[in-house]
Structures are given as C-alpha cells and as structure tokens.
mmCIF file of C-alpha atoms in Angstrom:
data_model
loop_
_atom_site.group_PDB
_atom_site.id
_atom_site.type_symbol
_atom_site.label_atom_id
_atom_site.label_comp_id
_atom_site.label_asym_id
_atom_site.label_seq_id
_atom_site.Cartn_x
_atom_site.Cartn_y
_atom_site.Cartn_z
ATOM 1 C CA MET A 17 242.210 151.657 152.780
ATOM 2 C CA LYS A 18 239.606 148.955 153.400
ATOM 3 C CA LEU A 19 238.015 147.606 150.230
ATOM 4 C CA SER A 20 235.226 145.104 149.657
ATOM 5 C CA ILE A 21 233.424 143.564 146.686
ATOM 6 C CA LEU A 22 229.800 143.840 145.597
ATOM 7 C CA ASP A 23 228.819 141.302 142.949
ATOM 8 C CA GLN A 24 225.584 141.474 140.965
ATOM 9 C CA SER A 25 226.389 138.190 139.196
ATOM 10 C CA PRO A 26 225.983 139.583 135.672
ATOM 11 C CA ALA A 27 225.626 137.289 132.688
ATOM 12 C CA SER A 28 227.483 138.131 129.483
ATOM 13 C CA SER A 29 226.172 138.019 125.931
ATOM 14 C CA GLY A 30 226.873 134.585 124.545
ATOM 15 C CA GLY A 31 227.100 133.165 128.067
ATOM 16 C CA THR A 32 224.740 131.444 130.485
ATOM 17 C CA ALA A 33 223.436 132.037 134.000
ATOM 18 C CA LYS A 34 225.454 129.016 135.182
ATOM 19 C CA GLN A 35 228.634 130.612 133.863
ATOM 20 C CA ALA A 36 227.718 133.888 135.581
ATOM 21 C CA LEU A 37 227.282 132.116 138.926
ATOM 22 C CA GLU A 38 230.561 130.240 138.471
ATOM 23 C CA ASN A 39 232.174 133.603 137.717
ATOM 24 C CA SER A 40 230.796 134.874 141.022
ATOM 25 C CA LEU A 41 232.549 132.054 142.860
ATOM 26 C CA ALA A 42 235.804 132.862 141.038
ATOM 27 C CA LEU A 43 235.465 136.533 142.015
ATOM 28 C CA ALA A 44 234.840 135.677 145.665
ATOM 29 C CA GLN A 45 237.870 133.397 145.680
ATOM 30 C CA ALA A 46 239.967 136.176 144.147
ATOM 31 C CA GLY A 47 238.739 138.584 146.814
ATOM 32 C CA ASP A 48 239.673 136.058 149.492
ATOM 33 C CA ARG A 49 243.175 135.690 148.019
ATOM 34 C CA LEU A 50 243.656 139.447 147.562
ATOM 35 C CA CYS A 51 242.691 140.388 151.152
ATOM 36 C CA TYR A 52 239.434 142.222 150.413
ATOM 37 C CA GLU A 53 237.370 142.735 153.577
ATOM 38 C CA ARG A 54 234.123 141.194 152.394
ATOM 39 C CA TYR A 55 232.286 139.833 149.368
ATOM 40 C CA TRP A 56 228.569 140.495 149.016
ATOM 41 C CA ILE A 57 226.234 139.209 146.340
ATOM 42 C CA ALA A 58 223.064 141.052 145.354
ATOM 43 C CA GLU A 59 219.470 139.820 145.088
ATOM 44 C CA HIS A 60 217.483 140.387 141.888
ATOM 45 C CA HIS A 61 214.293 138.825 140.555
ATOM 46 C CA ASP A 62 213.511 138.247 136.875
ATOM 47 C CA PHE A 63 216.029 140.994 136.103
ATOM 48 C CA PRO A 64 217.558 140.731 132.625
ATOM 49 C CA GLY A 65 221.165 139.619 132.779
ATOM 50 C CA LEU A 66 221.482 139.358 136.581
ATOM 51 C CA SER A 67 221.667 135.750 137.719
ATOM 52 C CA CYS A 68 221.191 135.605 141.499
ATOM 53 C CA PRO A 69 217.672 135.685 143.010
ATOM 54 C CA ALA A 70 218.817 133.903 146.190
ATOM 55 C CA PRO A 71 222.047 135.164 147.797
ATOM 56 C CA GLU A 72 221.622 132.701 150.649
ATOM 57 C CA VAL A 73 222.061 129.786 148.242
ATOM 58 C CA MET A 74 225.156 131.288 146.651
ATOM 59 C CA LEU A 75 226.661 132.103 150.050
ATOM 60 C CA GLY A 76 226.582 128.436 151.037
ATOM 61 C CA TYR A 77 228.265 127.547 147.743
ATOM 62 C CA ILE A 78 230.866 130.321 148.086
ATOM 63 C CA GLY A 79 231.484 129.981 151.814
ATOM 64 C CA GLY A 80 232.526 126.362 151.426
ATOM 65 C CA GLN A 81 235.125 127.309 148.792
ATOM 66 C CA THR A 82 236.692 130.376 150.435
ATOM 67 C CA GLU A 83 238.756 130.699 153.598
ATOM 68 C CA SER A 84 238.494 133.948 155.502
ATOM 69 C CA ILE A 85 236.742 136.725 153.560
ATOM 70 C CA ARG A 86 233.447 137.834 155.099
ATOM 71 C CA ILE A 87 230.500 136.966 152.863
ATOM 72 C CA GLY A 88 226.997 138.343 152.816
ATOM 73 C CA SER A 89 223.904 139.571 151.059
ATOM 74 C CA GLY A 90 223.839 142.912 149.355
ATOM 75 C CA ALA A 91 220.948 142.903 150.216
ATOM 76 C CA VAL A 92 218.173 140.717 151.594
ATOM 77 C CA LEU A 93 215.109 142.522 150.234
ATOM 78 C CA LEU A 94 213.232 142.280 153.511
ATOM 79 C CA PRO A 95 209.718 143.350 152.353
ATOM 80 C CA HIS A 96 209.527 140.054 150.450
ATOM 81 C CA TYR A 97 210.204 137.865 153.482
ATOM 82 C CA LYS A 98 209.265 137.073 157.053
ATOM 83 C CA PRO A 99 212.044 138.107 159.464
ATOM 84 C CA TYR A 100 212.001 134.699 161.171
ATOM 85 C CA LYS A 101 212.861 132.881 157.952
ATOM 86 C CA VAL A 102 215.674 135.351 157.208
ATOM 87 C CA ALA A 103 217.076 134.830 160.714
ATOM 88 C CA GLU A 104 216.947 131.048 160.364
ATOM 89 C CA THR A 105 218.712 131.160 157.003
ATOM 90 C CA TYR A 106 221.539 133.439 158.064
ATOM 91 C CA ASN A 107 221.939 131.761 161.443
ATOM 92 C CA LEU A 108 222.475 128.533 159.517
ATOM 93 C CA LEU A 109 225.144 130.198 157.374
ATOM 94 C CA ALA A 110 226.779 131.698 160.470
ATOM 95 C CA THR A 111 226.862 128.245 162.046
ATOM 96 C CA LEU A 112 228.625 126.840 158.993
ATOM 97 C CA PHE A 113 230.992 129.808 158.562
ATOM 98 C CA PRO A 114 231.596 131.324 162.024
ATOM 99 C CA GLY A 115 232.502 135.000 162.165
ATOM 100 C CA ARG A 116 232.131 135.466 158.413
ATOM 101 C CA ILE A 117 228.458 136.224 157.722
ATOM 102 C CA ASP A 118 226.992 139.676 156.982
ATOM 103 C CA VAL A 119 223.297 140.354 156.410
ATOM 104 C CA GLY A 120 222.726 143.426 154.297
ATOM 105 C CA ILE A 121 219.110 144.590 154.629
ATOM 106 C CA GLY A 122 217.328 146.552 151.897
ATOM 107 C CA ARG A 123 213.823 147.593 150.935
ATOM 108 C CA ALA A 124 214.007 147.678 147.106
ATOM 109 C CA PRO A 125 211.746 145.372 145.057
ATOM 110 C CA GLY A 126 214.689 143.960 143.096
ATOM 111 C CA GLY A 127 212.707 143.392 139.911
ATOM 112 C CA SER A 128 209.573 144.150 137.941
ATOM 113 C CA ALA A 129 206.130 144.866 139.367
ATOM 114 C CA GLU A 130 205.004 141.420 138.224
ATOM 115 C CA ALA A 131 207.935 139.707 139.965
ATOM 116 C CA THR A 132 207.223 141.738 143.077
ATOM 117 C CA MET A 133 203.594 140.584 143.095
ATOM 118 C CA ALA A 134 204.720 136.983 142.647
ATOM 119 C CA LEU A 135 206.985 137.322 145.689
ATOM 120 C CA SER A 136 204.785 139.338 148.032
ATOM 121 C CA ASP A 137 201.099 140.122 147.736
ATOM 122 C CA ASN A 138 201.311 143.570 149.283
ATOM 123 C CA TYR A 139 204.835 144.840 148.791
ATOM 124 C CA LEU A 140 204.016 148.490 149.505
ATOM 125 C CA GLU A 141 202.451 147.581 152.835
ATOM 126 C CA GLN A 142 205.562 145.593 153.732
ATOM 127 C CA VAL A 143 207.732 148.584 152.805
ATOM 128 C CA ARG A 144 205.611 150.697 155.150
ATOM 129 C CA ARG A 145 206.225 148.113 157.871
ATOM 130 C CA MET A 146 209.955 148.012 157.182
ATOM 131 C CA PRO A 147 210.980 149.585 160.541
ATOM 132 C CA GLU A 148 208.952 146.974 162.431
ATOM 133 C CA SER A 149 210.334 144.153 160.301
ATOM 134 C CA VAL A 150 213.916 145.294 160.895
ATOM 135 C CA GLU A 151 213.309 145.463 164.652
ATOM 136 C CA GLU A 152 211.785 141.993 164.616
ATOM 137 C CA LEU A 153 214.708 140.576 162.641
ATOM 138 C CA LEU A 154 217.220 142.069 165.085
ATOM 139 C CA HIS A 155 215.354 140.557 168.034
ATOM 140 C CA PHE A 156 215.523 137.165 166.340
ATOM 141 C CA PHE A 157 219.267 137.507 165.749
ATOM 142 C CA LYS A 158 219.866 138.527 169.362
ATOM 143 C CA ASN A 159 217.267 136.060 170.675
ATOM 144 C CA ASP A 160 216.022 138.725 173.077
ATOM 145 C CA PHE A 161 212.288 139.227 172.642
ATOM 146 C CA PRO A 162 210.546 140.338 175.868
ATOM 147 C CA LYS A 163 209.274 137.361 177.850
ATOM 148 C CA ASP A 164 205.656 138.295 177.213
ATOM 149 C CA HIS A 165 206.166 138.417 173.429
ATOM 150 C CA MET A 166 204.765 135.530 171.396
ATOM 151 C CA PHE A 167 208.101 135.010 169.637
ATOM 152 C CA SER A 168 210.061 134.703 172.884
ATOM 153 C CA LYS A 169 209.157 130.991 172.844
ATOM 154 C CA ILE A 170 210.940 130.252 169.554
ATOM 155 C CA SER A 171 214.513 130.460 168.334
ATOM 156 C CA PRO A 172 215.731 130.812 164.735
ATOM 157 C CA SER A 173 217.705 127.573 164.970
ATOM 158 C CA PRO A 174 220.494 126.774 164.704
ATOM 159 C CA VAL A 175 221.695 129.604 166.935
ATOM 160 C CA PRO A 176 225.367 130.234 166.109
ATOM 161 C CA LYS A 177 228.054 131.182 168.617
ATOM 162 C CA MET A 178 228.639 134.373 166.614
ATOM 163 C CA ALA A 179 225.500 135.991 165.225
ATOM 164 C CA PRO A 180 225.463 137.302 161.655
ATOM 165 C CA LEU A 181 226.240 141.013 161.493
ATOM 166 C CA PRO A 182 223.272 143.025 160.168
ATOM 167 C CA TRP A 183 223.832 146.071 157.931
ATOM 168 C CA MET A 184 221.368 148.616 156.571
ATOM 169 C CA LEU A 185 221.716 149.416 152.876
ATOM 170 C CA GLY A 186 220.198 152.376 151.108
ATOM 171 C CA THR A 187 220.472 155.651 149.247
ATOM 172 C CA SER A 188 218.231 157.824 151.419
ATOM 173 C CA LYS A 189 218.047 159.601 154.744
ATOM 174 C CA LYS A 190 215.315 157.177 155.813
ATOM 175 C CA SER A 191 217.551 154.104 155.610
ATOM 176 C CA ALA A 192 220.453 155.950 157.247
ATOM 177 C CA LEU A 193 218.320 157.043 160.206
ATOM 178 C CA LEU A 194 216.944 153.537 160.632
ATOM 179 C CA ALA A 195 220.501 152.194 160.793
ATOM 180 C CA ALA A 196 221.476 154.858 163.313
ATOM 181 C CA LYS A 197 218.440 154.135 165.496
ATOM 182 C CA HIS A 198 219.415 150.467 165.871
ATOM 183 C CA GLY A 199 223.159 150.991 166.106
ATOM 184 C CA LEU A 200 223.830 149.213 162.806
ATOM 185 C CA PRO A 201 226.580 149.814 160.258
ATOM 186 C CA TYR A 202 225.325 151.592 157.119
ATOM 187 C CA VAL A 203 226.085 151.195 153.421
ATOM 188 C CA PHE A 204 225.344 154.025 150.981
ATOM 189 C CA GLY A 205 224.879 152.884 147.367
ATOM 190 C CA GLN A 206 226.655 155.719 145.579
ATOM 191 C CA PHE A 207 226.849 153.680 142.351
ATOM 192 C CA MET A 208 223.054 153.607 142.066
ATOM 193 C CA SER A 209 222.268 157.108 143.298
ATOM 194 C CA ASP A 210 222.097 160.415 141.449
ATOM 195 C CA GLN A 211 222.672 162.398 144.631
ATOM 196 C CA GLU A 212 225.840 163.174 146.524
ATOM 197 C CA GLY A 213 225.326 161.357 149.802
ATOM 198 C CA SER A 214 227.878 162.817 152.208
ATOM 199 C CA GLU A 215 225.122 164.690 154.062
ATOM 200 C CA ILE A 216 223.172 161.449 154.483
ATOM 201 C CA LEU A 217 226.194 159.748 156.035
ATOM 202 C CA GLN A 218 226.759 162.726 158.302
ATOM 203 C CA GLN A 219 223.165 162.497 159.541
ATOM 204 C CA TYR A 220 223.716 158.800 160.196
ATOM 205 C CA ARG A 221 226.797 159.514 162.284
ATOM 206 C CA SER A 222 225.238 162.423 164.200
ATOM 207 C CA THR A 223 222.130 160.437 165.201
ATOM 208 C CA TYR A 224 223.860 157.105 165.825
ATOM 209 C CA LYS A 225 222.837 155.244 168.981
ATOM 210 C CA ALA A 226 225.458 152.791 170.173
ATOM 211 C CA GLY A 227 224.065 149.361 170.907
ATOM 212 C CA SER A 228 224.933 145.691 171.001
ATOM 213 C CA TRP A 229 225.876 145.527 167.329
ATOM 214 C CA MET A 230 228.456 148.332 166.968
ATOM 215 C CA ALA A 231 229.868 150.698 169.571
ATOM 216 C CA ASP A 232 230.558 153.375 166.956
ATOM 217 C CA PRO A 233 229.010 154.287 163.611
ATOM 218 C CA TYR A 234 230.545 152.511 160.624
ATOM 219 C CA THR A 235 229.965 153.361 156.972
ATOM 220 C CA ILE A 236 230.646 151.823 153.598
ATOM 221 C CA VAL A 237 230.204 153.627 150.283
ATOM 222 C CA THR A 238 229.618 151.431 147.235
ATOM 223 C CA VAL A 239 231.094 152.735 143.982
ATOM 224 C CA SER A 240 231.427 151.534 140.395
ATOM 225 C CA VAL A 241 235.097 151.119 139.410
ATOM 226 C CA PHE A 242 236.995 150.006 136.316
ATOM 227 C CA CYS A 243 240.754 149.660 136.694
ATOM 228 C CA ALA A 244 243.257 148.675 133.993
ATOM 229 C CA GLU A 245 246.921 149.229 133.177
ATOM 230 C CA THR A 246 246.061 152.343 131.164
ATOM 231 C CA ALA A 247 243.227 154.847 131.218
ATOM 232 C CA ASP A 248 242.286 153.957 127.638
ATOM 233 C CA ARG A 249 242.011 150.265 128.468
ATOM 234 C CA ALA A 250 239.915 151.079 131.538
ATOM 235 C CA GLU A 251 237.512 153.093 129.356
ATOM 236 C CA GLU A 252 237.185 150.072 127.065
ATOM 237 C CA LEU A 253 236.515 147.851 130.064
ATOM 238 C CA ALA A 254 233.736 150.171 131.254
ATOM 239 C CA LEU A 255 232.000 150.760 127.903
ATOM 240 C CA PRO A 256 230.089 147.424 127.715
ATOM 241 C CA ASN A 257 228.660 148.042 131.195
ATOM 242 C CA HIS A 258 227.493 151.545 130.263
ATOM 243 C CA ILE A 259 225.918 150.376 127.003
ATOM 244 C CA TRP A 260 224.226 147.520 128.808
ATOM 245 C CA LYS A 261 222.652 149.943 131.287
ATOM 246 C CA LEU A 262 221.322 151.996 128.371
ATOM 247 C CA GLN A 263 219.908 148.845 126.829
ATOM 248 C CA LEU A 264 218.193 147.883 130.086
ATOM 249 C CA GLN A 265 216.563 151.315 130.301
ATOM 250 C CA LYS A 266 215.051 150.636 126.853
ATOM 251 C CA GLY A 267 213.783 147.174 127.804
ATOM 252 C CA GLU A 268 216.683 145.484 126.029
ATOM 253 C CA GLY A 269 219.801 143.893 127.493
ATOM 254 C CA SER A 270 218.270 140.477 128.234
ATOM 255 C CA LYS A 271 221.296 138.780 126.628
ATOM 256 C CA GLY A 272 223.576 140.243 129.288
ATOM 257 C CA VAL A 273 226.650 142.454 129.179
ATOM 258 C CA PRO A 274 227.703 143.009 125.540
ATOM 259 C CA SER A 275 231.224 142.422 124.283
ATOM 260 C CA LEU A 276 233.447 145.406 123.622
ATOM 261 C CA GLN A 277 232.797 145.161 119.885
ATOM 262 C CA GLU A 278 229.044 144.879 120.415
ATOM 263 C CA ALA A 279 229.185 147.942 122.663
ATOM 264 C CA LYS A 280 231.192 149.932 120.120
ATOM 265 C CA ASP A 281 228.761 148.979 117.358
ATOM 266 C CA TYR A 282 225.650 149.919 119.351
ATOM 267 C CA PRO A 283 223.961 152.959 117.751
ATOM 268 C CA LEU A 284 223.398 155.886 120.122
ATOM 269 C CA THR A 285 220.996 158.795 119.868
ATOM 270 C CA GLU A 286 222.128 162.236 120.998
ATOM 271 C CA GLU A 287 220.098 161.811 124.177
ATOM 272 C CA GLU A 288 221.769 158.464 124.851
ATOM 273 C CA LYS A 289 225.193 160.002 124.339
ATOM 274 C CA GLU A 290 224.345 162.489 127.089
ATOM 275 C CA LEU A 291 223.196 159.650 129.356
ATOM 276 C CA LEU A 292 226.422 157.808 128.613
ATOM 277 C CA ALA A 293 228.439 160.875 129.599
ATOM 278 C CA ARG A 294 226.565 161.091 132.924
ATOM 279 C CA MET A 295 227.227 157.405 133.596
ATOM 280 C CA LYS A 296 230.927 157.966 133.025
ATOM 281 C CA ASN A 297 230.919 160.861 135.475
ATOM 282 C CA ARG A 298 229.458 158.628 138.215
ATOM 283 C CA THR A 299 232.078 155.925 137.591
ATOM 284 C CA ILE A 300 235.717 155.780 138.670
ATOM 285 C CA THR A 301 237.735 154.648 135.671
ATOM 286 C CA GLY A 302 241.473 154.704 135.053
ATOM 287 C CA SER A 303 244.929 153.303 135.726
ATOM 288 C CA PRO A 304 245.710 151.952 139.228
ATOM 289 C CA GLY A 305 247.287 155.190 140.414
ATOM 290 C CA GLU A 306 244.441 157.331 139.103
ATOM 291 C CA VAL A 307 241.776 155.047 140.562
ATOM 292 C CA LYS A 308 243.514 155.026 143.947
ATOM 293 C CA ARG A 309 243.634 158.840 143.982
ATOM 294 C CA ARG A 310 239.957 159.150 143.150
ATOM 295 C CA LEU A 311 238.959 156.532 145.711
ATOM 296 C CA GLU A 312 240.910 158.411 148.370
ATOM 297 C CA GLU A 313 239.085 161.606 147.406
ATOM 298 C CA LEU A 314 235.729 159.825 147.582
ATOM 299 C CA GLN A 315 236.555 158.291 150.943
ATOM 300 C CA SER A 316 237.537 161.694 152.282
ATOM 301 C CA LEU A 317 234.378 163.323 150.916
ATOM 302 C CA TYR A 318 232.105 160.771 152.585
ATOM 303 C CA GLY A 319 234.214 160.071 155.647
ATOM 304 C CA ALA A 320 233.699 156.393 154.817
ATOM 305 C CA ASP A 321 235.338 153.664 156.860
ATOM 306 C CA GLU A 322 235.344 151.326 153.882
ATOM 307 C CA LEU A 323 234.681 151.331 150.141
ATOM 308 C CA MET A 324 232.812 148.565 148.348
ATOM 309 C CA ILE A 325 233.665 148.114 144.690
ATOM 310 C CA VAL A 326 231.277 146.934 141.979
ATOM 311 C CA THR A 327 232.783 146.128 138.581
ATOM 312 C CA ILE A 328 230.741 144.659 135.732
ATOM 313 C CA ALA A 329 232.652 143.461 132.672
ATOM 314 C CA HIS A 330 231.882 141.205 129.726
ATOM 315 C CA ASP A 331 234.867 138.955 130.459
ATOM 316 C CA ASN A 332 235.251 137.777 134.062
ATOM 317 C CA ARG A 333 239.033 137.707 133.614
ATOM 318 C CA ASP A 334 238.972 141.455 132.999
ATOM 319 C CA ARG A 335 236.738 141.943 136.028
ATOM 320 C CA ILE A 336 239.028 139.984 138.343
ATOM 321 C CA HIS A 337 242.099 141.710 136.896
ATOM 322 C CA SER A 338 240.557 145.083 137.756
ATOM 323 C CA TYR A 339 240.218 143.978 141.386
ATOM 324 C CA GLU A 340 243.778 142.621 141.313
ATOM 325 C CA LEU A 341 245.232 145.909 140.104
ATOM 326 C CA LEU A 342 243.233 147.772 142.723
ATOM 327 C CA SER A 343 244.460 145.495 145.492
ATOM 328 C CA ASN A 344 248.073 146.070 144.446
ATOM 329 C CA VAL A 345 247.848 149.823 145.101
ATOM 330 C CA CYS A 346 245.211 150.014 147.850
ATOM 331 C CA LEU A 347 245.457 146.911 150.017
ATOM 332 C CA ASP A 348 248.087 145.599 152.413
ATOM 333 C CA PRO A 349 248.345 141.818 151.866
ATOM 334 C CA SER A 350 249.835 141.362 155.353
#
C-alpha cells in the first residue's frame, strides 16, 4: 500500500503559529524516515488555527531538511495567482530539489470572502477561467507554447532538468474531467466531501487521455485517519479534531485544536452530537490492524493507487505516532 501525508499545519490551543510550522517540519521529517511517498502542505488564508498561507515558502524550508520524500502543495489555489508566477516558483523548488516536487492544483478560495477579495479582485471570474489557467500553467512547465504565442518568448526560469509534477485536486466531476483531459494524476479529497466519490474516479479513468505527464491514470484518495495502540485511545486522539471542526462551523476555534480535556468539557447540543456522529463516520479511527483493514477496503472501493492521510491532533507527538503506527502495518521500509 502506498501512503502519503497531507498536512494542514494546524495550531493547537495554547500554542503558536511558529510552533505549528515547526511541527509541520517534524511531520515531514517523520514521513521521510518512515518511507511515506510524499508530503504535501495545504494553503489557507486567514483561516482560524491553520498556519500556512504559502506552501511554497514551507516547501523550501522542508525540502532542505528532508532527504528523499516528494514534497508539494496540497494545493496551489490557482484562481488567486498568475500561472507564470506559479511556474517560476515551483521550477525554482524543482531546481533545488530535483525529482521531488509536486504541484497540487485546486480552485477553492482557501479562506473567507474578505481574504479572497484581498488576494484576487475577481475570484469567481478566475474560477470560470480555471481550465484556461491550468492549460497555461502546463505550457509553462513544459515550455512548449506555440511559436506564435506571446508567451513562447519567455521561460519560467530557472528551468529544472526534471519539471515539477502537476496534480489536479478536487471533490467533483469537473476537477476529475479536467485532470483526465490533460493526462494529469488526480486526487479526490474524501476527507472534505460528503459524497462517495468512487464514481468520480471511475469517470476520470474512463476519460483519461495519456499525455506527456502520465501514461496511465493515477489516483490518490485523501482520508482522515487516527491510529493508536487501542481503539479507545484512537477515539480520544480524534475527539479534539472533531470538536474543533464544530467550533469552526460556529465561528469559534481561533485558538486552534483544543486539548483532550477541553474537547471533553465542550458542551454539545443535540444537533451538534448528530454532527459529531457524522464526522466520526467519515473518519477512519482505530488500532493499527483495524485502520489497515479499513484503508484496504477504502482503496478497493475507489480503486485508488495511493492513499493520502490527514491527521490533526492537539499534540504533534500523538500525530506523528499515529503515522508511525500506520507505517508499521502498511508500509515496506525497504
């Protein structure tokens, strides 16, 4: 089983953004040591408790302190940016860390309406233009604009020997079909979707057009996982994350992920108890053997080539230990 890491760089109550970013480095280093395929860090803007608005900055910091794990964005929120600048940035990273750079591409705003306006004057128009922006970005990465195109005269320097590998991220048929059209690998965000996405991945595979990026379709499914020595301990590990999500939905949660005691003490309405139950159903929680079994079932359901694990815990030691336990039963260190 191929496993990777998605990190949202969460802050914890009583902690700081600097500590959260240092925790992200520690997680990436653990993933490198444990033979995970890749480590991606997400982009968020003015989002309570999430500390990384600029994955490209963190990737330079992390790449210089890891050895072989692939590193990337999960995702570059392309409607906020010009494709040329994205290509320059990730070409620079690919020059520094050859054969290790992924560029996840997404269309979400990544924050509030106000933050979105501060980043891009007409976000909705840029979302509408997303297919054109993706095509432009791919031309920049391949350096293959037609000779009569204005951009054929420029290169997103430095041009690395091995280009970054672009990925499409999403939770909809639209993103899957866009990936298939350009022959890109596709990541389905199961952890942030209310729908069962196996049909979306099947449509991606059935419409896939082989190109210069990948000869065959390739899929990753991203899932929320909490692994501990016992099922009870895993439930405790997951509770602060679930309570934090409830807090965020109410406009709270700015202090970050609560401690276990804070989560246990948080008063819940009957409606919130139902929401909590639904969150638990969308999460894989348990002992190593149980988590492995459920991941295998999920992989079979989706026909996924790889699974990407997101784990948010109050204590980064618990978070890393969850990935360690998972690697012991799912990964071959050789």
